[in-house]
Tab-separated table of C-alpha atoms and ligand atoms in Angstrom:
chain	number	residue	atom	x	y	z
A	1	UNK	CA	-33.108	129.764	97.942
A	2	UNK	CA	-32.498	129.357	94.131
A	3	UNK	CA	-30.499	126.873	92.996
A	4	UNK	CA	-28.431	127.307	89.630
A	5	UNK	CA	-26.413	124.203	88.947
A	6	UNK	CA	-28.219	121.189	88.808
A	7	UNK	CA	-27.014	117.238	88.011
A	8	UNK	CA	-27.266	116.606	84.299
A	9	UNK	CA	-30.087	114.680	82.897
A	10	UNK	CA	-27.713	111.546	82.995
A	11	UNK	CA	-27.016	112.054	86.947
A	12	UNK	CA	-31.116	111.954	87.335
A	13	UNK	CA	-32.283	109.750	85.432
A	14	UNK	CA	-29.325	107.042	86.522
A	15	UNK	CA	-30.656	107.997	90.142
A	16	UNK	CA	-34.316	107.390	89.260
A	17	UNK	CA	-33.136	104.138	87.470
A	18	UNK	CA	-31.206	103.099	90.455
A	19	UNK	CA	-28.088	102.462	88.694
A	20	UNK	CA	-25.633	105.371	90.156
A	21	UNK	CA	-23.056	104.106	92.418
A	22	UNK	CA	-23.930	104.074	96.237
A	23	UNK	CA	-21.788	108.003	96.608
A	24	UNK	CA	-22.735	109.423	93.233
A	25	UNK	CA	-26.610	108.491	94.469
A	26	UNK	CA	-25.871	110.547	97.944
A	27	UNK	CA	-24.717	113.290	96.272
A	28	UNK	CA	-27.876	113.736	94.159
A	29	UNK	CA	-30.469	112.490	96.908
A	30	UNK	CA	-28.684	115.583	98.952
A	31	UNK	CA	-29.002	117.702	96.144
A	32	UNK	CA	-32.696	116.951	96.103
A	33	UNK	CA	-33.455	117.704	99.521
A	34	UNK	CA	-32.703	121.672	98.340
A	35	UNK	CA	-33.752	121.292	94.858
A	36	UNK	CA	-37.217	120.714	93.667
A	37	UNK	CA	-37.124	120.867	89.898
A	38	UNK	CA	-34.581	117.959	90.325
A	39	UNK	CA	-37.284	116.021	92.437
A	40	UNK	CA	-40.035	116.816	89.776
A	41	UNK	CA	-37.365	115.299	87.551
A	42	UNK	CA	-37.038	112.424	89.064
A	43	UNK	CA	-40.725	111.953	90.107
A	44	UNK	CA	-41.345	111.957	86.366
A	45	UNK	CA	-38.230	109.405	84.990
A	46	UNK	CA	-39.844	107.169	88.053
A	47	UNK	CA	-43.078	107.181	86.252
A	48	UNK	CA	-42.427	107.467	82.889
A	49	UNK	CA	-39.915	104.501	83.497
A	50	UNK	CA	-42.201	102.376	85.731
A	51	UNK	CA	-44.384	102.181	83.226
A	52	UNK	CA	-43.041	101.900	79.786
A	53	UNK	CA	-40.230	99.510	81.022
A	54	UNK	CA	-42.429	96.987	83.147
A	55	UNK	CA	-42.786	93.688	81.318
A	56	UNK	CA	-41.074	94.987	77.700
A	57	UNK	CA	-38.070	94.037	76.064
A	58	UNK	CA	-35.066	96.464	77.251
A	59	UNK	CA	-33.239	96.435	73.908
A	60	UNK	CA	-35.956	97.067	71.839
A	61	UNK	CA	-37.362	100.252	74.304
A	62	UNK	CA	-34.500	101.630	75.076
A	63	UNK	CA	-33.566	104.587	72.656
A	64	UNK	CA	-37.504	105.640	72.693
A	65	UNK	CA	-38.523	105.017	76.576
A	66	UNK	CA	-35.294	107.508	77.041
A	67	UNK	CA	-36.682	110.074	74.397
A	68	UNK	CA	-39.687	109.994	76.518
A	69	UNK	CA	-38.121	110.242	79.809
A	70	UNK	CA	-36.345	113.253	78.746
A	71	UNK	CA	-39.364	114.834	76.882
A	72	UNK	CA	-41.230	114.318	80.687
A	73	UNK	CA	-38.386	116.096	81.918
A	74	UNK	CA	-38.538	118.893	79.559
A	75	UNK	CA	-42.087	119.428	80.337
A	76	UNK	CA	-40.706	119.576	84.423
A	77	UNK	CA	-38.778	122.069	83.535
A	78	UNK	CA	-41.387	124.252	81.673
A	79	UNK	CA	-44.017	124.396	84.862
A	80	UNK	CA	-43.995	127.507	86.520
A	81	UNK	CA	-41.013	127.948	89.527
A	82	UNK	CA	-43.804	129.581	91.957
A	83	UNK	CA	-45.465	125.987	91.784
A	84	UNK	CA	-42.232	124.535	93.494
A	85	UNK	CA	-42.342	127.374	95.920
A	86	UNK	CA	-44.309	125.887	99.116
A	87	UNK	CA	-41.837	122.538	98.392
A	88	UNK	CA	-39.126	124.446	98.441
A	89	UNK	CA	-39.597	125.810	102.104
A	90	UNK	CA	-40.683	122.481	103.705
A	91	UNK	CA	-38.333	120.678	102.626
A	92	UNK	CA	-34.768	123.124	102.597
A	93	UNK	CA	-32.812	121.949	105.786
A	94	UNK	CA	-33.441	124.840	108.545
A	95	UNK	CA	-30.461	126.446	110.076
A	96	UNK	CA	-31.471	125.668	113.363
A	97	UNK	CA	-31.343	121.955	113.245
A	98	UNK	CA	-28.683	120.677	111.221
A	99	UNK	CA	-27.035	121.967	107.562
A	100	UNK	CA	-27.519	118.533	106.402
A	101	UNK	CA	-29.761	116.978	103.874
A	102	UNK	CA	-31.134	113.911	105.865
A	103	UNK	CA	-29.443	112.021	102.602
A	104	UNK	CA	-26.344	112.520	104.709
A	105	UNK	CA	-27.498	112.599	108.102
A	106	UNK	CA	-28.089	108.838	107.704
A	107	UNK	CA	-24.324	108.106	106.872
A	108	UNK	CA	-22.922	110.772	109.418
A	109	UNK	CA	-25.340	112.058	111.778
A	110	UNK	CA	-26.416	115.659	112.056
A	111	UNK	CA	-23.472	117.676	113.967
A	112	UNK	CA	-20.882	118.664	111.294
A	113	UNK	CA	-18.593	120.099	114.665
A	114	UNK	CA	-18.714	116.783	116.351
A	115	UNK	CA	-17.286	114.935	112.981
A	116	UNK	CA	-13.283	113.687	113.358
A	117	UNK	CA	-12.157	115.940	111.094
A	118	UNK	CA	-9.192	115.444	108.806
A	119	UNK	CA	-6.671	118.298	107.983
A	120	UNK	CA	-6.041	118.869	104.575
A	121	UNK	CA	-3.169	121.389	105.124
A	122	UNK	CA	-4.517	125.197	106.750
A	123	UNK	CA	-7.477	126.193	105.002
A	124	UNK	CA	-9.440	122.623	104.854
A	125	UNK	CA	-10.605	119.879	106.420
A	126	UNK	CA	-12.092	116.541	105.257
A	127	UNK	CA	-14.560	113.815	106.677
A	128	UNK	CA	-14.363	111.162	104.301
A	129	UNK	CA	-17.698	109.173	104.768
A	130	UNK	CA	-18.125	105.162	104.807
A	131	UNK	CA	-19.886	103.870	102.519
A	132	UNK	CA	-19.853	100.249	100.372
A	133	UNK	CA	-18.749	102.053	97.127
A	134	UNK	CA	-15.611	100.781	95.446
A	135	UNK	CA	-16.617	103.037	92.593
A	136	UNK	CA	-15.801	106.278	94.130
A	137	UNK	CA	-15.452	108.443	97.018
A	138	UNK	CA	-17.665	110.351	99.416
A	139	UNK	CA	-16.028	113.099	101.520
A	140	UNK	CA	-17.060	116.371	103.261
A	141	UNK	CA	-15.190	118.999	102.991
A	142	UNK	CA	-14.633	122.283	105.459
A	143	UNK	CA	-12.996	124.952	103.630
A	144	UNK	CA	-11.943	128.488	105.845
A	145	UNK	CA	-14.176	131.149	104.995
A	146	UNK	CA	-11.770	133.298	101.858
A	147	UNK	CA	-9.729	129.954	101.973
A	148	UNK	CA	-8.876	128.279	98.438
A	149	UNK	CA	-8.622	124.839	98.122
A	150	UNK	CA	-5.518	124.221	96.141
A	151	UNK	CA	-5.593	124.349	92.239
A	152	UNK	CA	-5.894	120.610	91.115
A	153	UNK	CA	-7.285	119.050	88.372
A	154	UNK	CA	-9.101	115.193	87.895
A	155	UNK	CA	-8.400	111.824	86.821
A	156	UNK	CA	-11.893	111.412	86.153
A	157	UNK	CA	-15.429	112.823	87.687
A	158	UNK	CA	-16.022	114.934	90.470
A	159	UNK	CA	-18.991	115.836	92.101
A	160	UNK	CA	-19.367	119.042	94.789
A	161	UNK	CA	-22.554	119.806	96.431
A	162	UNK	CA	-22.379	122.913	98.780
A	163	UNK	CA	-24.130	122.172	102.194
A	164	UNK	CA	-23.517	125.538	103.661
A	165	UNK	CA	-21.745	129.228	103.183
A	166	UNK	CA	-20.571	129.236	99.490
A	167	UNK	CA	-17.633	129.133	97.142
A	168	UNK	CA	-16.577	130.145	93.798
A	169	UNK	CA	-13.979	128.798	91.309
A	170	UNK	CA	-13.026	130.042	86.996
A	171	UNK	CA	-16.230	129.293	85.927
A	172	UNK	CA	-18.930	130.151	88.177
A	173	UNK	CA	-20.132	130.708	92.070
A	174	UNK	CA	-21.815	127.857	94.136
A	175	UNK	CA	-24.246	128.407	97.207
A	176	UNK	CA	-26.161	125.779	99.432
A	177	UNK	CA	-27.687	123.570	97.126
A	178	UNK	CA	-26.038	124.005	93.792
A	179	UNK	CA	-23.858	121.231	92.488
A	180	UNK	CA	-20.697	121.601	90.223
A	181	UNK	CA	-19.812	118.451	88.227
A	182	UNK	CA	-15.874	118.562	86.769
A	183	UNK	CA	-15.055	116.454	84.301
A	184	UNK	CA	-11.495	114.845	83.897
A	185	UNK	CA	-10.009	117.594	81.978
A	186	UNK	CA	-11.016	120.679	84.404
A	187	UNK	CA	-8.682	122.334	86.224
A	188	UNK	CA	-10.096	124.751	88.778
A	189	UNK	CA	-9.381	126.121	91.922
A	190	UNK	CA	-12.389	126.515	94.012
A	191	UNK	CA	-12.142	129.649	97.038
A	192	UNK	CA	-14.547	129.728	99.925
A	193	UNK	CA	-16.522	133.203	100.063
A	194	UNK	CA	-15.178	135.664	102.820
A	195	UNK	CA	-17.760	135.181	106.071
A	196	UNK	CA	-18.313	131.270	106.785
A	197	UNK	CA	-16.878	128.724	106.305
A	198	UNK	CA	-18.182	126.785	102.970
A	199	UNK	CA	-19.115	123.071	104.022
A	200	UNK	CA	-19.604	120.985	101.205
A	201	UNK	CA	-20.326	117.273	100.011
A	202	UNK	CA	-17.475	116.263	97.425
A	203	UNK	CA	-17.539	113.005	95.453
A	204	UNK	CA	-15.205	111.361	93.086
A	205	UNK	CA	-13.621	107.857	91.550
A	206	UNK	CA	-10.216	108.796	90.825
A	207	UNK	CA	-7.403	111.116	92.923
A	208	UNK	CA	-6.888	114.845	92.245
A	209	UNK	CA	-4.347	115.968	90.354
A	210	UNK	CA	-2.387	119.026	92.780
A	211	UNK	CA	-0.324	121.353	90.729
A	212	UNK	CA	1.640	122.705	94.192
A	213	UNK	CA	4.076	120.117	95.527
A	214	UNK	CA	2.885	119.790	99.488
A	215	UNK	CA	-0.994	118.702	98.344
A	216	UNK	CA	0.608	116.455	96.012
A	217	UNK	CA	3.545	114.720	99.150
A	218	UNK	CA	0.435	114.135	101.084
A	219	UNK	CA	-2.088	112.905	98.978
A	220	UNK	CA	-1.653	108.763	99.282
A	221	UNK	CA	-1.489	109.649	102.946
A	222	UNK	CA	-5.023	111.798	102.937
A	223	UNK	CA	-7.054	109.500	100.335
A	224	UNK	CA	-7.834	112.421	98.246
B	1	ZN	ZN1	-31.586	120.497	90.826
């Protein structure tokens, strides 16, 4: 499995740090489970930040102990991928269990046919997943293998991690593992691939703006 859209430095570090909202943090521990260079990442902000910012003044460290974190992280990113290899196989999420990264299994369990799904017109479905954020929103999302989801753009940030099959939207393709992040101004219109269904972890903190008028009637009603 390689995985070609990682969180941005930002996304990692704020996970390491401990300061991403309760869904923003299960959408990167998830992306983790697949993604070793992100959990070298991590590993190193963890230790680079345990011990520089232990005991120090926080405005007087800050701009420097970040450099640093970041250099570390540059330095992940140089060490050779056949080093991640052995990682990579423990740790992906095997077929035969359960798609899920155990990130998730904890909030929903670990049979995606058994969850009350939500219809979100014909081609998708949506689990949206309890959590204590009041920062954003958690959901996951079933879309018919060849489906689209409907064009729609974003009032602010949204996260997708794909769990299983794969989709692909204007700017790039996304398998199991990768992780697109949309910022406010995107528009996009993500379409399963033809074969499975794509299954996928989607988080935001605002509603979606849907160009087509149905999406848009049923929106308050769905929570999307
Ligand atoms: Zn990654």
């Amino acid at each position: 499995m390689t995985i070609l859209h990682h969180p941005g430095d930002e996304l990692v570090l704020g996970y390491a740090a401990g300061s991403l909202a309760e869904s923003w943090s299960i959408a990167i521990a998830a992306h983790l489970t697949y993604c070793p260079i992100c959990r070298h990442k991590v590993e190193a902000a963890e230790h680079v930040g345990g011990s520089l910012l232990g005991g120090l003044e926080e405005e007087a460290l800050a701009p420097s102990a970040l450099d640093l974190v970041l250099s570390q992280i540059k330095g992940v990113e140089q060490e050779k991928p056949e080093q991640w290899q052995a990682s990579i196989e423990e740790s992906s999420p095997s077929k035969q269990e359960s798609i899920l990264p155990s990130a998730l299994q904890s909030y929903i369990g670990n049979d995606i046919d058994s969850l009350p799904w939500q219809r979100l017109g014909n081609d998708v479905s949506q689990y949206l997943i309890k959590t204590n954020d009041h920062e954003a929103k958690a959901r996951i999302l079933r879309i018919k293998a060849g489906r689209p989801v409907p064009s729609h753009g974003h009032r602010g940030r949204e996260l997708t991690l794909v769990l299983s099959g794969s989709f692909e939207d204007e700017f790039s393709k996304f398998r199991a593992g990768d992780l697109e992040d949309v910022a406010e101004e995107t528009v996009h219109k993500p379409i399963a691939a033809a074969g499975d269904d794509c299954i996928c972890l989607a988080v935001t903190d605002a509603p979606l703006r849907f160009k087509e008028l149905i999406p848009r009637i049923l929106q308050p009603v769905l929570n999307i």
